[in-house]
PDB file of C-alpha atoms in Angstrom:
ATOM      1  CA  UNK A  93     213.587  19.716 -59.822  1.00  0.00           C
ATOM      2  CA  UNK A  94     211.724  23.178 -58.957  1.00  0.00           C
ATOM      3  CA  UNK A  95     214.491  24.755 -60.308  1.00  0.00           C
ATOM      4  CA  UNK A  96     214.563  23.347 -63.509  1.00  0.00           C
ATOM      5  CA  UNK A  97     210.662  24.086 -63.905  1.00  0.00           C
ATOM      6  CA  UNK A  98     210.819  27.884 -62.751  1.00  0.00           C
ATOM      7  CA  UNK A  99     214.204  28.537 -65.326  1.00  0.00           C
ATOM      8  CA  UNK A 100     211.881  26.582 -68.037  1.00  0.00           C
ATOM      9  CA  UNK A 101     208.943  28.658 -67.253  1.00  0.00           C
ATOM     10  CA  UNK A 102     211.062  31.998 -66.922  1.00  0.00           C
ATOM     11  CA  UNK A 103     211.973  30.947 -70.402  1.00  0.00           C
ATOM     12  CA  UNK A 104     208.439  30.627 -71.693  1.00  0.00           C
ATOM     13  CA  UNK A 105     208.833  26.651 -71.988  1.00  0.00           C
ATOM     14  CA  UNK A 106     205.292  25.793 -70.505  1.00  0.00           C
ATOM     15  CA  UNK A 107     206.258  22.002 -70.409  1.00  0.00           C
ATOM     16  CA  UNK A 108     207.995  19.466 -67.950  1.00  0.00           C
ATOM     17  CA  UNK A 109     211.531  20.525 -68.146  1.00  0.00           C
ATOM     18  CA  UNK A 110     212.981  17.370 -68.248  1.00  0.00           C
ATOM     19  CA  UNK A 111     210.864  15.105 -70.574  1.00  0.00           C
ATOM     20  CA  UNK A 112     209.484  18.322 -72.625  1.00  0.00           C
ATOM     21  CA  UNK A 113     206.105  16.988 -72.241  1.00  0.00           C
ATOM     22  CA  UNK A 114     203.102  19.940 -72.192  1.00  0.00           C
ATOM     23  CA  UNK A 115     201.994  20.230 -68.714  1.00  0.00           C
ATOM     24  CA  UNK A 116     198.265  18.742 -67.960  1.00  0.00           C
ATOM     25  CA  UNK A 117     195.133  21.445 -68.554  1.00  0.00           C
ATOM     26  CA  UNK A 118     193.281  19.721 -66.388  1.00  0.00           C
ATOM     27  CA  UNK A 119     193.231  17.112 -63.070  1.00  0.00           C
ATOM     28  CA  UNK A 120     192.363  14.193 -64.796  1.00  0.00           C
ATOM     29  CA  UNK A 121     195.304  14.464 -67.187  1.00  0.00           C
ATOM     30  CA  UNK A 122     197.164  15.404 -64.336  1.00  0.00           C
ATOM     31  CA  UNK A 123     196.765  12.272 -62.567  1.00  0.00           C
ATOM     32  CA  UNK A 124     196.959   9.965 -65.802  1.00  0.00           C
ATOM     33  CA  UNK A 125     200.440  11.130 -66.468  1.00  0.00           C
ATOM     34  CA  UNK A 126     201.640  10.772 -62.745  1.00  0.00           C
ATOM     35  CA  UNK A 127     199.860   7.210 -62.660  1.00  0.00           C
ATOM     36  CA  UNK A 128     201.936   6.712 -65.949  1.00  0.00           C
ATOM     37  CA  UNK A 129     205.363   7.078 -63.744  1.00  0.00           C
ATOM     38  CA  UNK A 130     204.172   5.433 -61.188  1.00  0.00           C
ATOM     39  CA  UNK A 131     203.553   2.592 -62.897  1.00  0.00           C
ATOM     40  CA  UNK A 132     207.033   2.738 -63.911  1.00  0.00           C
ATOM     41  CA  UNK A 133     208.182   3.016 -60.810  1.00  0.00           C
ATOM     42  CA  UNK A 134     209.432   6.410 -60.696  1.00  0.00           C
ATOM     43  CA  UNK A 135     210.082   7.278 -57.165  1.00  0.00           C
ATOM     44  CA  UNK A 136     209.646  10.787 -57.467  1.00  0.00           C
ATOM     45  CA  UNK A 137     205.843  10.264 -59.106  1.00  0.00           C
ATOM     46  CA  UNK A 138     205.265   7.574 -56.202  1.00  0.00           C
ATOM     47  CA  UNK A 139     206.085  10.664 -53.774  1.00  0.00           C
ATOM     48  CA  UNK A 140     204.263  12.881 -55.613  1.00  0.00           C
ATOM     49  CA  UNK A 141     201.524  10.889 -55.923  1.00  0.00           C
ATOM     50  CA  UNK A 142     201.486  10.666 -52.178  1.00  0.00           C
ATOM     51  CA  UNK A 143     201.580  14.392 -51.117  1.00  0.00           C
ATOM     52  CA  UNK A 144     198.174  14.326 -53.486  1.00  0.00           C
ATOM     53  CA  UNK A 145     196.364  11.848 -51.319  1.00  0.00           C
ATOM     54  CA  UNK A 146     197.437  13.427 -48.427  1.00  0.00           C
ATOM     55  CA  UNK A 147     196.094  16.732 -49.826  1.00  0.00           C
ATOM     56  CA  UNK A 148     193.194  15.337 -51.350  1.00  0.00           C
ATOM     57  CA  UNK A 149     194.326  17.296 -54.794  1.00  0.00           C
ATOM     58  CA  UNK A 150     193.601  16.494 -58.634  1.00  0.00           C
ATOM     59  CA  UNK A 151     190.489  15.350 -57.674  1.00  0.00           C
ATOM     60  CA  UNK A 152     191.458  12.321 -55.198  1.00  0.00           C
ATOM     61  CA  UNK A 153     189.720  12.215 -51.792  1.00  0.00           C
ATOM     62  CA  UNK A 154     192.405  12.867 -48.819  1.00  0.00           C
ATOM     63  CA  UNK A 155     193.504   9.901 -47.958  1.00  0.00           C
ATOM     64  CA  UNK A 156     196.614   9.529 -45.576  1.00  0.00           C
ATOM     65  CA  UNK A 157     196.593   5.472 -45.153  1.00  0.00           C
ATOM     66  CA  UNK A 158     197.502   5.739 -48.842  1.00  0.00           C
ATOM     67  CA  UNK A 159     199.455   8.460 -48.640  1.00  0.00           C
ATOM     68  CA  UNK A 160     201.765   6.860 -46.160  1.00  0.00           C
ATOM     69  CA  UNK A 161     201.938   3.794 -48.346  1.00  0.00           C
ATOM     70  CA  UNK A 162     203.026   5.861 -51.416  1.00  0.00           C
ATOM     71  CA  UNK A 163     205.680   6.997 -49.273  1.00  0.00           C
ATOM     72  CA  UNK A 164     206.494   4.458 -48.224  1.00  0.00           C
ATOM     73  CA  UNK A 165     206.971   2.939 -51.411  1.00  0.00           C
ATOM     74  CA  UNK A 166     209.154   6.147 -52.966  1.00  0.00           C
ATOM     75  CA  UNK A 167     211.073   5.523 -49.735  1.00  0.00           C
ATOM     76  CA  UNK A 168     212.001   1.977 -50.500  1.00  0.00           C
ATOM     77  CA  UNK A 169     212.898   3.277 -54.091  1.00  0.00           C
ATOM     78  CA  UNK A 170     215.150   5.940 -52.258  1.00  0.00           C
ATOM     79  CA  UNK A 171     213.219   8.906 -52.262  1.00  0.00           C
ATOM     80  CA  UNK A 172     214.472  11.092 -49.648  1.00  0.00           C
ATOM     81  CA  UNK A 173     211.292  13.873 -49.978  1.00  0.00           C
ATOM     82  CA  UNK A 174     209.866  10.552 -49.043  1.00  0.00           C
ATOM     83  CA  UNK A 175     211.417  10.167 -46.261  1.00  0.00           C
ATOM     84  CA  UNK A 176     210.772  13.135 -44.936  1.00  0.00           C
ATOM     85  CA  UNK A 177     207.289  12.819 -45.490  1.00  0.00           C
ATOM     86  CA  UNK A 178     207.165   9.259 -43.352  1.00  0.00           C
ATOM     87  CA  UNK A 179     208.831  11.534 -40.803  1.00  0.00           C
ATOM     88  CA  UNK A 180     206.175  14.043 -40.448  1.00  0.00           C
ATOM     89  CA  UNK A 181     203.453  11.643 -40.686  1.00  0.00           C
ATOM     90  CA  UNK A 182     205.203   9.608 -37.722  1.00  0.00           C
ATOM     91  CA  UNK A 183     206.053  13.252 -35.744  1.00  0.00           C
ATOM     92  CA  UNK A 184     202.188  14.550 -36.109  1.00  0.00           C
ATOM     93  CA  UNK A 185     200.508  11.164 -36.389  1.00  0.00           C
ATOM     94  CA  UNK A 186     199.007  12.100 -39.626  1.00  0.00           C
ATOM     95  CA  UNK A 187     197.692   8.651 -40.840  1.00  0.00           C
ATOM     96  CA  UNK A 188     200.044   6.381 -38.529  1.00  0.00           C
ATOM     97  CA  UNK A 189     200.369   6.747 -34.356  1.00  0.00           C
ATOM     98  CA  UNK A 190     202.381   9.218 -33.587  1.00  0.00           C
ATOM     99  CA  UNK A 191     205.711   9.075 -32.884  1.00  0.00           C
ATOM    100  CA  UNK A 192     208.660  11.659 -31.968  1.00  0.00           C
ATOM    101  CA  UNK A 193     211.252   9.261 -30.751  1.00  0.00           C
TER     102      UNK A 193
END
């Protein structure tokens, strides 16, 4: 969680806090080791992997069709961040109609 990677980083521990992996120096790395979970069908990675495409961040082009199906993915693997991104997609119409009801 956030959490865990501020206390590890207060701490001087400059790696992922829960697999004590050094954190990527650059995008490309970055998005190897998320594509690595994702692969694996790590829920969390699928969601994270998501919010990139729908930011257009570590070098991906912004791309909320894809987005939306990452989430919807994490969501089916019970991702609740997830959720609640399929929620504000469908409330703003980012990538699907919109939908408040």
């Amino acid at each position: 969680c956030h959490g865990c990677d501020i206390a590890a980083q207060k701490r001087g521990m400059h790696v992922c806090a829960f697999c004590r992996t050094p954190y990527p120096e650059n995008d490309d790395d970055a998005l190897a080791m998320i594509q690595k979970r994702v692969t694996k069908k790590d829920p969390k990675a699928i969601h994270y992997l998501g919010t990139k495409y729908c930011q257009g961040e570590l070098g991906l082009k912004k791309d909320m069709r894809r987005a939306f199906e990452l989430w919807t993915e994490a969501a089916d693997f019970g991702s609740i961040h997830a959720i609640f991104s399929l929620g504000n997609a469908y409330f703003h119409g980012d990538g699907v109609q919109q939908d408040r009801a």
